[in-house]
CSV table of C-alpha atoms and ligand atoms in Angstrom, one decimal:
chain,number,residue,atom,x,y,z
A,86,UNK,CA,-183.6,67.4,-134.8
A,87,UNK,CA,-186.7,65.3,-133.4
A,88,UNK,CA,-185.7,61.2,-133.6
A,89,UNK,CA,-189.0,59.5,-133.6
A,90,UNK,CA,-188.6,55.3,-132.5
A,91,UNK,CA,-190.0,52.7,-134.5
A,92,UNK,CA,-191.4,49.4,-134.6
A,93,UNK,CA,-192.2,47.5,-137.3
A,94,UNK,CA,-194.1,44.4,-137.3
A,95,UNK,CA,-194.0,41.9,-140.4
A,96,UNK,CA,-190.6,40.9,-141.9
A,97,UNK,CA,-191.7,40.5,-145.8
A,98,UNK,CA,-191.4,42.6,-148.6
A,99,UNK,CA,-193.0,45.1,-147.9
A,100,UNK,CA,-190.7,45.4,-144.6
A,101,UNK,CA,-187.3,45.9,-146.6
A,102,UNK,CA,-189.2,49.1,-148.9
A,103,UNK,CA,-190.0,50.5,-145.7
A,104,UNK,CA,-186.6,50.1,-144.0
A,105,UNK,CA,-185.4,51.9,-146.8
A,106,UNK,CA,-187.7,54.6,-146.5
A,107,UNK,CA,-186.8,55.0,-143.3
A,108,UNK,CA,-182.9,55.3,-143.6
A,109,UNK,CA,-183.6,57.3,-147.4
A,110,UNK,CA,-186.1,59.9,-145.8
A,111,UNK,CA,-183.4,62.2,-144.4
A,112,UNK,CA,-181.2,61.7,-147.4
A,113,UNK,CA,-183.1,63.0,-150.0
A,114,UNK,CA,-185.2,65.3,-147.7
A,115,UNK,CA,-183.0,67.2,-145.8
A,116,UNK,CA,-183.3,69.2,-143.7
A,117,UNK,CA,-186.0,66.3,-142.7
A,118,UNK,CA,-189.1,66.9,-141.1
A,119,UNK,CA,-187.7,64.4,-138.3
A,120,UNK,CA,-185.4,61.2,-138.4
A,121,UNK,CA,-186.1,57.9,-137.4
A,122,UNK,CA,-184.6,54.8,-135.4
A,123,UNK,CA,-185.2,52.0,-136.5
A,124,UNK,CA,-185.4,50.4,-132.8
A,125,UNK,CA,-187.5,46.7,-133.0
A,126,UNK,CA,-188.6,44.7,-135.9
A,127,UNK,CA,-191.7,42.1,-134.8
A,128,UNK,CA,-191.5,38.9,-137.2
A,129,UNK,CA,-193.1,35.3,-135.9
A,130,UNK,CA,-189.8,33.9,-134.5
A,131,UNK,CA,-187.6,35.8,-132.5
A,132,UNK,CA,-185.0,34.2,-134.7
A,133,UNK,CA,-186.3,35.6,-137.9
A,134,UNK,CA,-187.1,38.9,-136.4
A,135,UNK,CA,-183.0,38.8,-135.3
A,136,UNK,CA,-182.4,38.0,-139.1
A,137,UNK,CA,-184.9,40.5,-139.9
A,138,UNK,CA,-183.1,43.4,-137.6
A,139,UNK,CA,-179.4,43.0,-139.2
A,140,UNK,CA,-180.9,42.6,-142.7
A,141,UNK,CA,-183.4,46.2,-142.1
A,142,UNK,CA,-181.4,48.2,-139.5
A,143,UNK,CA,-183.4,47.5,-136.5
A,144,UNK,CA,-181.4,48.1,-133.3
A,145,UNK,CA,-183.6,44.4,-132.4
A,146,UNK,CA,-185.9,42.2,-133.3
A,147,UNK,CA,-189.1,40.0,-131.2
A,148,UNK,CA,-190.7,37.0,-131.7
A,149,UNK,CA,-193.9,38.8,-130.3
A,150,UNK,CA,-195.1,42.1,-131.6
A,151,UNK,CA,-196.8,43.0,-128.6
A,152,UNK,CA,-193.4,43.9,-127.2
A,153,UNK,CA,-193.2,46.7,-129.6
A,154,UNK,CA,-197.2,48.2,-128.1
A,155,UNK,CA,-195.7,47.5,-124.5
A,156,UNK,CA,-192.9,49.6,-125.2
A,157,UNK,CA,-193.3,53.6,-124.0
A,158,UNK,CA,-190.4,54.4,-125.9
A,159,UNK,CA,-191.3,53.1,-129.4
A,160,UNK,CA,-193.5,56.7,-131.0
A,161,UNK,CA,-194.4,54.9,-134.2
A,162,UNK,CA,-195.9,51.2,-134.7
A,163,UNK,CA,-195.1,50.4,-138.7
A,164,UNK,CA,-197.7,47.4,-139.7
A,165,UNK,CA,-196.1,45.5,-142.6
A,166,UNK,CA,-198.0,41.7,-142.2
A,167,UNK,CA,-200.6,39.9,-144.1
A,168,UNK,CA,-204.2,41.6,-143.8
A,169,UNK,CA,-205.5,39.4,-141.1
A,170,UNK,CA,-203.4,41.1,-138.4
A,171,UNK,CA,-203.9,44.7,-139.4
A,172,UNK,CA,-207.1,45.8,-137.4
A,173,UNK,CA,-205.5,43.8,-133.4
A,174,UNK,CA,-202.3,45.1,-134.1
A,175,UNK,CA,-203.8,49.1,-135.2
A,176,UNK,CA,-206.2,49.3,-132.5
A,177,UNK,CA,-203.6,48.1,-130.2
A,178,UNK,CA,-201.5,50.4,-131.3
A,179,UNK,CA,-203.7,53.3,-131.4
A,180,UNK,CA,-205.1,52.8,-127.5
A,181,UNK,CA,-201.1,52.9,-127.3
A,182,UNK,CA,-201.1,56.4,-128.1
A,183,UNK,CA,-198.9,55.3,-131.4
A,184,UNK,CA,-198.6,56.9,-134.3
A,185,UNK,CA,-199.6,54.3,-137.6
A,186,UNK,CA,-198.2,53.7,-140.8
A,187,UNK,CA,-200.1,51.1,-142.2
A,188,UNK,CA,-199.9,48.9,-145.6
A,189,UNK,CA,-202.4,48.6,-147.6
A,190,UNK,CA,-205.5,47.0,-148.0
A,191,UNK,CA,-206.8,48.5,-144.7
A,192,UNK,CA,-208.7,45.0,-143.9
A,193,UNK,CA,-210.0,42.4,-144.6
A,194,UNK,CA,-214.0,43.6,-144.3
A,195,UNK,CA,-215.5,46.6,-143.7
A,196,UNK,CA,-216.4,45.9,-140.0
A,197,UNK,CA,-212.3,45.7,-139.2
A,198,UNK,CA,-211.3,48.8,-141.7
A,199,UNK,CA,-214.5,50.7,-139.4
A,200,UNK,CA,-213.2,49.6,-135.9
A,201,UNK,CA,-209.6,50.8,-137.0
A,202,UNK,CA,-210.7,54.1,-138.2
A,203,UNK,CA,-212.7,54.7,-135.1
A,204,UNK,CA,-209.7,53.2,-133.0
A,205,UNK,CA,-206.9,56.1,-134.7
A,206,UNK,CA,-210.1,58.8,-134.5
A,207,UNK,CA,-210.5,58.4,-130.7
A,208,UNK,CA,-206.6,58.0,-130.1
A,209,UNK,CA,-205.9,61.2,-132.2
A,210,UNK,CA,-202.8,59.9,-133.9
A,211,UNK,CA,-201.2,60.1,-136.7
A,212,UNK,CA,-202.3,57.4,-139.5
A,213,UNK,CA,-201.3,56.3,-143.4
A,214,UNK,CA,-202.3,53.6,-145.3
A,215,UNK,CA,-199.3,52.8,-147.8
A,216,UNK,CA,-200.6,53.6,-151.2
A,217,UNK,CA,-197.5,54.5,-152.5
A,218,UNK,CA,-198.5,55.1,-156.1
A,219,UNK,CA,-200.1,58.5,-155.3
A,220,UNK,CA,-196.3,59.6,-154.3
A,221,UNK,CA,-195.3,59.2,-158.3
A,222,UNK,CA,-194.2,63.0,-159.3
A,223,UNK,CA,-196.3,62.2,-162.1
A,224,UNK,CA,-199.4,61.4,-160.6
A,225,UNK,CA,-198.8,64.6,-158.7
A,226,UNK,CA,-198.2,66.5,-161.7
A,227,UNK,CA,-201.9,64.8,-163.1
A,228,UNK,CA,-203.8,66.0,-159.4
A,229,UNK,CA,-201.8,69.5,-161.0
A,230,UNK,CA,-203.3,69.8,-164.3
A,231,UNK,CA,-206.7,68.7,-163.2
A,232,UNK,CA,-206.7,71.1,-159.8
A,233,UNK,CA,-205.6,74.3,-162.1
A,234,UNK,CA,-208.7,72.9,-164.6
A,235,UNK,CA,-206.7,72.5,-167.3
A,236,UNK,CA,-208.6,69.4,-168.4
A,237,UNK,CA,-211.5,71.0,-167.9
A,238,UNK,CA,-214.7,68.8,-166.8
A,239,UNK,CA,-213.8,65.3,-166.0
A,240,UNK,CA,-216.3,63.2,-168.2
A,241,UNK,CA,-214.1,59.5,-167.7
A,242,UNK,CA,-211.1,57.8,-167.0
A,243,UNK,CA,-210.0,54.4,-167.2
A,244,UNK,CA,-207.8,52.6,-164.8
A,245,UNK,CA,-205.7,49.3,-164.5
A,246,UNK,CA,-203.6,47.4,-162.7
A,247,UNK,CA,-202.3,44.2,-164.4
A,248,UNK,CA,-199.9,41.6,-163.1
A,249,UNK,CA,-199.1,38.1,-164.0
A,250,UNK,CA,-197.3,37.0,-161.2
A,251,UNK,CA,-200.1,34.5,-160.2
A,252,UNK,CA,-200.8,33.5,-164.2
A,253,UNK,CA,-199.7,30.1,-163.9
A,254,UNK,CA,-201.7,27.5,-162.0
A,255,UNK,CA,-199.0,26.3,-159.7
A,256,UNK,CA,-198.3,29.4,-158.2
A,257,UNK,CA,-199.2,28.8,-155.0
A,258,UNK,CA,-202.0,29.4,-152.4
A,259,UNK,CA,-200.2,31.8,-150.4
A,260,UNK,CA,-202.3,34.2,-148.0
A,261,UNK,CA,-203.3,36.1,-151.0
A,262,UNK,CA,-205.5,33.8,-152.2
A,263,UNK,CA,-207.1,32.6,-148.9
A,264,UNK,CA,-210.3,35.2,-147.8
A,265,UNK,CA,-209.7,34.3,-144.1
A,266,UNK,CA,-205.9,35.9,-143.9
A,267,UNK,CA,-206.6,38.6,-147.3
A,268,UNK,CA,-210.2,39.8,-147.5
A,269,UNK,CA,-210.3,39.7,-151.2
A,270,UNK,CA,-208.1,39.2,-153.9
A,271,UNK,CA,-207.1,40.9,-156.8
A,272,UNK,CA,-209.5,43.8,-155.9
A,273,UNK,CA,-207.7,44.0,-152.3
A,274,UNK,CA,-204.2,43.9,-153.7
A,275,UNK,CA,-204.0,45.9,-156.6
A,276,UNK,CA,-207.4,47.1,-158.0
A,277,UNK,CA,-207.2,48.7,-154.4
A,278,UNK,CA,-204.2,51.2,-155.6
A,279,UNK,CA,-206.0,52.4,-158.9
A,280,UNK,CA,-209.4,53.5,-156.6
A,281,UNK,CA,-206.9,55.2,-154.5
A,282,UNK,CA,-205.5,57.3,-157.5
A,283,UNK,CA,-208.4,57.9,-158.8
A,284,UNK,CA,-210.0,59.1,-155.5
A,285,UNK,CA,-207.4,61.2,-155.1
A,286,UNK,CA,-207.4,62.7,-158.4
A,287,UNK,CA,-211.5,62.8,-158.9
A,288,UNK,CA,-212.8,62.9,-155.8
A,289,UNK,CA,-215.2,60.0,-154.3
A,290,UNK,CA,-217.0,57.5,-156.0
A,291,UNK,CA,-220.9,57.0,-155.4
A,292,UNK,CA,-221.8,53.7,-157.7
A,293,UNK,CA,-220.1,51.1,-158.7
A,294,UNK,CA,-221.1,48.1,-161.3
A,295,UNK,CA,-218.6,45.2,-161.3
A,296,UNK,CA,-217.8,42.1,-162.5
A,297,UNK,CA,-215.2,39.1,-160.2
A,298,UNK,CA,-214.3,36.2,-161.3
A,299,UNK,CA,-211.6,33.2,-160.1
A,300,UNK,CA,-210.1,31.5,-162.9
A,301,UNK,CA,-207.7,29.5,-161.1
A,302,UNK,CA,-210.3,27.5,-158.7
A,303,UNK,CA,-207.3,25.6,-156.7
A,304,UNK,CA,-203.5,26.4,-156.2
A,305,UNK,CA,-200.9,24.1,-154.6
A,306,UNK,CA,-200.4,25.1,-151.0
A,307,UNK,CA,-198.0,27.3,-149.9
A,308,UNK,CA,-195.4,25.7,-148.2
A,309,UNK,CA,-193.4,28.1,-145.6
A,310,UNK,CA,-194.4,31.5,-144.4
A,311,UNK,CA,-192.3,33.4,-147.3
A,312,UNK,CA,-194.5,35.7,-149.7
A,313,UNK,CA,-194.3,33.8,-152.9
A,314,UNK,CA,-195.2,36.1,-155.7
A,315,UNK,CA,-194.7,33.1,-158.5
A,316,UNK,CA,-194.1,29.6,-159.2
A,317,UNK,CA,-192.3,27.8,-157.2
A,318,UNK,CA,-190.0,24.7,-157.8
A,319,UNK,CA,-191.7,21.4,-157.5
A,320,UNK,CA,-195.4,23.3,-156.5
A,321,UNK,CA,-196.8,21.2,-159.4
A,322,UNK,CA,-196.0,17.8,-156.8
A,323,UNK,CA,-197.7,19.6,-153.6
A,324,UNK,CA,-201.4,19.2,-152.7
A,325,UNK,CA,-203.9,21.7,-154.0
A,326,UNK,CA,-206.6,23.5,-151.7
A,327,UNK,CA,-209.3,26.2,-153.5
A,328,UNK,CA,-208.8,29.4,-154.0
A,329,UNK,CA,-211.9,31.5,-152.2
A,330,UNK,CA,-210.8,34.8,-154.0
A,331,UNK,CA,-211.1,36.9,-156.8
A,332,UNK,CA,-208.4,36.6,-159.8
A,333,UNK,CA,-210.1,39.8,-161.5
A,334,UNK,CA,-212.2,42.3,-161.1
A,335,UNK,CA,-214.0,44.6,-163.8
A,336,UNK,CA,-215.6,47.7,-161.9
A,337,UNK,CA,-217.7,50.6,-163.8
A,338,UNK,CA,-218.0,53.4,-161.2
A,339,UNK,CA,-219.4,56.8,-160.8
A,340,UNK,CA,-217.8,59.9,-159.7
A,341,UNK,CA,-219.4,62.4,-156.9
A,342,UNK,CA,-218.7,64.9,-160.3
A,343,UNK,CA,-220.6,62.7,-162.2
A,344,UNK,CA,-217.6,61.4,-164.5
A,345,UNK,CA,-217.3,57.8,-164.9
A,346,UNK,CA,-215.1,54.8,-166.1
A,347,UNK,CA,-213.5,51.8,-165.5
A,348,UNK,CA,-211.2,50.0,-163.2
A,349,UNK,CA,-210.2,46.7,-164.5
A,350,UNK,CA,-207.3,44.6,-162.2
A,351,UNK,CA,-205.6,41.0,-162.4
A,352,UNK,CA,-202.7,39.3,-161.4
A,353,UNK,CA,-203.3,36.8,-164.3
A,354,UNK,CA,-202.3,38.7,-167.2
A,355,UNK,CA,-199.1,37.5,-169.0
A,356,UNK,CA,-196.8,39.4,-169.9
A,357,UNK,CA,-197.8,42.3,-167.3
A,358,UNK,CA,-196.1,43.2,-164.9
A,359,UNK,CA,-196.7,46.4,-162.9
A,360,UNK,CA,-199.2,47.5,-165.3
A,361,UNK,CA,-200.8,50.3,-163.4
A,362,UNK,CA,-202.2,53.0,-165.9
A,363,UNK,CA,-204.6,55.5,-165.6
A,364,UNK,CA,-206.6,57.7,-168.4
A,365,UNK,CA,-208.7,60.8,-168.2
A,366,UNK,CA,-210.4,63.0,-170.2
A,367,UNK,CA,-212.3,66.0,-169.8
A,368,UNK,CA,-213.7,68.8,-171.7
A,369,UNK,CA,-210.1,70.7,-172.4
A,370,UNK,CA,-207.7,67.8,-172.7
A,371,UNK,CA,-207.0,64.8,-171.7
A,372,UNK,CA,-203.9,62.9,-169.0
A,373,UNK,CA,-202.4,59.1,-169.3
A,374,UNK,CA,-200.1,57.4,-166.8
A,375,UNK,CA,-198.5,54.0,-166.9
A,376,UNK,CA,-196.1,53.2,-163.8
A,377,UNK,CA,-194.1,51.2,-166.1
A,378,UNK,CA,-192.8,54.7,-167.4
A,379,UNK,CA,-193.5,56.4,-164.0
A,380,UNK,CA,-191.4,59.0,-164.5
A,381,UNK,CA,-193.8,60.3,-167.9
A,382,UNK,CA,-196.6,61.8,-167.5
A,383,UNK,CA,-198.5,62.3,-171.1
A,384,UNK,CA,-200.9,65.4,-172.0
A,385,UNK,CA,-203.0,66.2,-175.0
A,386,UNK,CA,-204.8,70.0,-174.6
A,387,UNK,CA,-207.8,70.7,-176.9
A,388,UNK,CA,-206.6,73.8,-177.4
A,389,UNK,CA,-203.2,73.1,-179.1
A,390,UNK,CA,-203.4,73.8,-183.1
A,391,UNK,CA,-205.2,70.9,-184.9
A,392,UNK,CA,-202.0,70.7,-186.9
A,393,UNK,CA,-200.5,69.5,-183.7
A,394,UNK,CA,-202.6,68.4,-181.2
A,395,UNK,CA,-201.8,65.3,-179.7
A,396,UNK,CA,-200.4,63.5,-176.7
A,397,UNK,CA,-197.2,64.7,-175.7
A,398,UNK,CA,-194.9,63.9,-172.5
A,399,UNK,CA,-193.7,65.6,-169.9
A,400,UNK,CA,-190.3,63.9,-167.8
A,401,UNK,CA,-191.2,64.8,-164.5
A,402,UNK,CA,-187.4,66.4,-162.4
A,403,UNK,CA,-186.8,69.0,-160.3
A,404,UNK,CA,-189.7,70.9,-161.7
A,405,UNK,CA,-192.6,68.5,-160.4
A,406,UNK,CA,-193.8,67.4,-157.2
A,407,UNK,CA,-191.0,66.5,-154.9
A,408,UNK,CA,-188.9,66.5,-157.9
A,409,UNK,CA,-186.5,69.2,-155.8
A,410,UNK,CA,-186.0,66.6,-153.2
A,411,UNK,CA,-185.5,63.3,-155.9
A,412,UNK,CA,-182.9,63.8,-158.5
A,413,UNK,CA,-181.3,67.1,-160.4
A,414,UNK,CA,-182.3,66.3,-163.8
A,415,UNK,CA,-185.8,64.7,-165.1
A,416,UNK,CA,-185.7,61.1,-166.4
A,417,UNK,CA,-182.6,59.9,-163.9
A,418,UNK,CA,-185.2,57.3,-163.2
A,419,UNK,CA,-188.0,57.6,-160.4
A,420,UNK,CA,-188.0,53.7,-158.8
A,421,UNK,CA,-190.9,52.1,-156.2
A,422,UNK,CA,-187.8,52.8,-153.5
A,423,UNK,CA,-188.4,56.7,-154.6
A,424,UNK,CA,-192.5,56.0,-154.2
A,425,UNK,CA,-192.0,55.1,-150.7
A,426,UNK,CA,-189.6,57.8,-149.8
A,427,UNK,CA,-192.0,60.0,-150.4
A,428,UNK,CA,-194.7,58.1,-148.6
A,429,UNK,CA,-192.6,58.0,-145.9
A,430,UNK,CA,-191.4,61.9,-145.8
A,431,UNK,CA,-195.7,63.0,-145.6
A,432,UNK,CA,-196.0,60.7,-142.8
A,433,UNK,CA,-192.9,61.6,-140.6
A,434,UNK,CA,-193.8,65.8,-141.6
A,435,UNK,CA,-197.2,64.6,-140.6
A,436,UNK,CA,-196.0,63.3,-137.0
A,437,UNK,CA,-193.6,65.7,-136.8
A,438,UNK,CA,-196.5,68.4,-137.0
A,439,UNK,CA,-199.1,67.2,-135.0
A,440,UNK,CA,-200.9,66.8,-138.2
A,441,UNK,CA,-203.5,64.5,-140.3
A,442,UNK,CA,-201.7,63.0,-143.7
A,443,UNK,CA,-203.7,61.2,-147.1
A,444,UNK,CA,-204.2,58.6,-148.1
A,445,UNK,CA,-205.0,57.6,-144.2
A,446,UNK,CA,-207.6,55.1,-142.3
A,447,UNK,CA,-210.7,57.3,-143.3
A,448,UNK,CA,-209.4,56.8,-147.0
A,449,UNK,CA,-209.1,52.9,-146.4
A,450,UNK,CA,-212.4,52.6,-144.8
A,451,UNK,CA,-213.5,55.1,-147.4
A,452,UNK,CA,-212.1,52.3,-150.3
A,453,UNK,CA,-213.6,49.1,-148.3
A,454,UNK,CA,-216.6,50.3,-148.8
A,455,UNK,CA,-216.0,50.7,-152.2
A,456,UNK,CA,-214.9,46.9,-152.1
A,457,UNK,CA,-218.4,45.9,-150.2
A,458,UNK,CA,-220.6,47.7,-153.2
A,459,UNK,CA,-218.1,46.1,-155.9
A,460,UNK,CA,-219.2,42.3,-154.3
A,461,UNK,CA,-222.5,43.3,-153.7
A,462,UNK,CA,-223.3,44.7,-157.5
A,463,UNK,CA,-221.2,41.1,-158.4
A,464,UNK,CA,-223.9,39.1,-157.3
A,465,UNK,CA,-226.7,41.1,-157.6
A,466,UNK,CA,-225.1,42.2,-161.2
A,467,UNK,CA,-227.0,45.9,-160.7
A,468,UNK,CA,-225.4,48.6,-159.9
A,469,UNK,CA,-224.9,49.8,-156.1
A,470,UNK,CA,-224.7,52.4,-154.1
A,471,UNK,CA,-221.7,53.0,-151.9
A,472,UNK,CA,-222.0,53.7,-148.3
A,473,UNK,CA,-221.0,56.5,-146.9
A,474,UNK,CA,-218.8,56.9,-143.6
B,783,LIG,C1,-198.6,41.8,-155.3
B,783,LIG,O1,-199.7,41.9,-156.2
B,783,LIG,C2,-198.0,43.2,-154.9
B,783,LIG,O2,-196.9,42.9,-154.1
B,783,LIG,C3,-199.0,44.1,-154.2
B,783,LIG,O3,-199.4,43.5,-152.9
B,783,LIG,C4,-198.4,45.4,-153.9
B,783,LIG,O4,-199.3,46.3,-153.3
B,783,LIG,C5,-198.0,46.0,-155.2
B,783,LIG,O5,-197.4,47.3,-155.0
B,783,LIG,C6,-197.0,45.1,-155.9
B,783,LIG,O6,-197.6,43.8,-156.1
């Protein structure tokens, strides 16, 4: 079996749910498309990358991720940082001749998320963006029902993605909330997600009305390099700087199809959580998702008796979409470590293959310019068109 070598630059988070990916991918797809070493982790000390590397598997870790492009024998460069590095360290990578997996929001602006997709086109390799919630067996199961038509027309859907992680006013200014390291705010980090499902379930989107606003208009500073999703001791005593983000966004858009909704996201929303739902209806029947019970999927067919038509859910297992591969019986639990398993699996088949994988740079670029007409239709407060590759 084929063992692909890795790098992976950024140390966070998001670093330890792909580590995971990387040593669950055989384990629940076996026989697996191909495995993978987890050779050098990139972090911005060598001593944290060290930390980084017996914490995550890695055979090593660099204070400079540079080593990981300079290195012939590293197949795959794994981009886990803030969004400010993204585009230098993917077109690197891509003149490299390295395959990309890449987390999510492509960029910060629609110049960089162009310049990377151009970059990956002309290098030919193999490229993801990490929008993990697609991967949910029962968002695969919704892409199902719709594909086979057994909704019918799409008329409109409804997304979300709530969070109150940044609710309370000393939470602090990390990178998220500064434009010149994130690109935008809550639209970037979560709203981001729901386009992405909905893309993939409805196809593109052509118009888009929105609404932004910033509630919180200054944050204390972030003290340390450590993604703070939350208050933190004693921020209430540390300086405050503005925030030059979004806190919410409200976006009415409309569907190649036709169909329309909304997509509403926050990260200010007590008592939410990872509140990422989506609800469509068409002409024969209607889906809703919320992550928060990823593993249900609910259904309501027009064509049920009217003595018993109503929403009813399904408990995605070894039935659904990569159910085989997941657990033996439905409702064991489907977890984000699961989501990015998943992920993971497409990409590696995808390398593996020779092949193209979704949601990838062309979808990123594709949702950034969805991002630009959202901002554009905020200030103008008409509705815009969105640009096409
Ligand atoms: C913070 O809002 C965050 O970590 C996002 O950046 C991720 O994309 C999301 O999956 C969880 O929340």
């Amino acid at each position: 079996m084929k063992t692909y070598q890795v790098g992976l630059i950024g140390a966070g988070f998001m670093a330890k749910a792909h580590a995971i990916a990387y040593a669950g991918l055989p384990v629940f797809f076996w026989p697996a498309p191909a495995l993978v070493n987890r050779k050098i982790i990139a972090d911005l000390t060598q001593e944290r990358a060290d930390a980084a590397a017996a914490q995550f598997g890695f055979e090593k870790g660099t204070g400079d991720w540079h080593d990981i492009i300079n290195d012939p024998s590293i197949d795959i460069v794994d981009i886990c940082t803030p969004n400010d590095a993204h585009a230098e360290i993917a077109i690197a990578a891509a003149k490299a001749g390295k395959h990309i997996l890449c987390e999510k929001p492509i960029s910060r602006t629609v110049d960089e998320a162009k310049a990377m997709y151009e970059a990956v086109k002309k290098a030919g390799v193999t490229n993801k963006l990490a929008f993990n919630y697609r991967m949910t067996p029962a968002v695969q199961l919704a892409k199902k029902y719709i594909g086979e038509g057994a909704l019918g027309d799409i008329l409109d859907f409804r997304g979300t993605y709530l969070q109150d992680w940044s609710a309370d006013p000393n939470s602090p200014l990390s990178w998220r909330f500064q434009k010149k390291i994130c690109g935008s705010g809550a639209f970037g980090d979560i709203a981001t997600h729901v386009v992405d499902m909905l893309r993939f379930l409805l196809g593109d989107f052509t118009e888009v009305n929105a609404r932004l606003a910033t509630y919180i208009k200054e944050r204390p500073v972030q003290t340390g390099t450590v993604d703070n999703l939350g208050v933190v001791k004693g921020g209430e005593n540390v300086p405050k700087k503005a925030v030059d983000v979004d806190d919410q966004c409200l976006l009415t858009l409309k569907c190649k199809s036709g169909a329309f909704g909304t997509i509403e996201a926050t990260r200010n929303a007590w008592g939410r959580n990872n509140y990422i739902t989506f609800e469509i209806h068409g002409t024969k029947g209607s889906v809703y998702f919320n992550y928060e019970r990823r593993d249900e999927l609910q259904v309501c067919f027009a064509s049920d008796p009217g003595d018993r038509r109503g929403f009813r859910t399904v408990y995605t297992g070894p039935a659904h979409p990569y159910g085989e591969a997941l657990w033996p019986i439905p409702a064991l639990g489907i977890g984000y470590t699961e989501t990015k398993i998943v992920e993971m699996y497409e990409f590696i088949k995808a390398v593996s293959e020779g092949k193209q994988v979704e949601p990838n740079f062309e979808d990123g670029y594709n949702i950034e310019l969805i991002g630009e007409a959202a901002f554009k239709s905020a200030s103008s407060g008409l509705w815009e068109k969105v640009r096409s590759i």
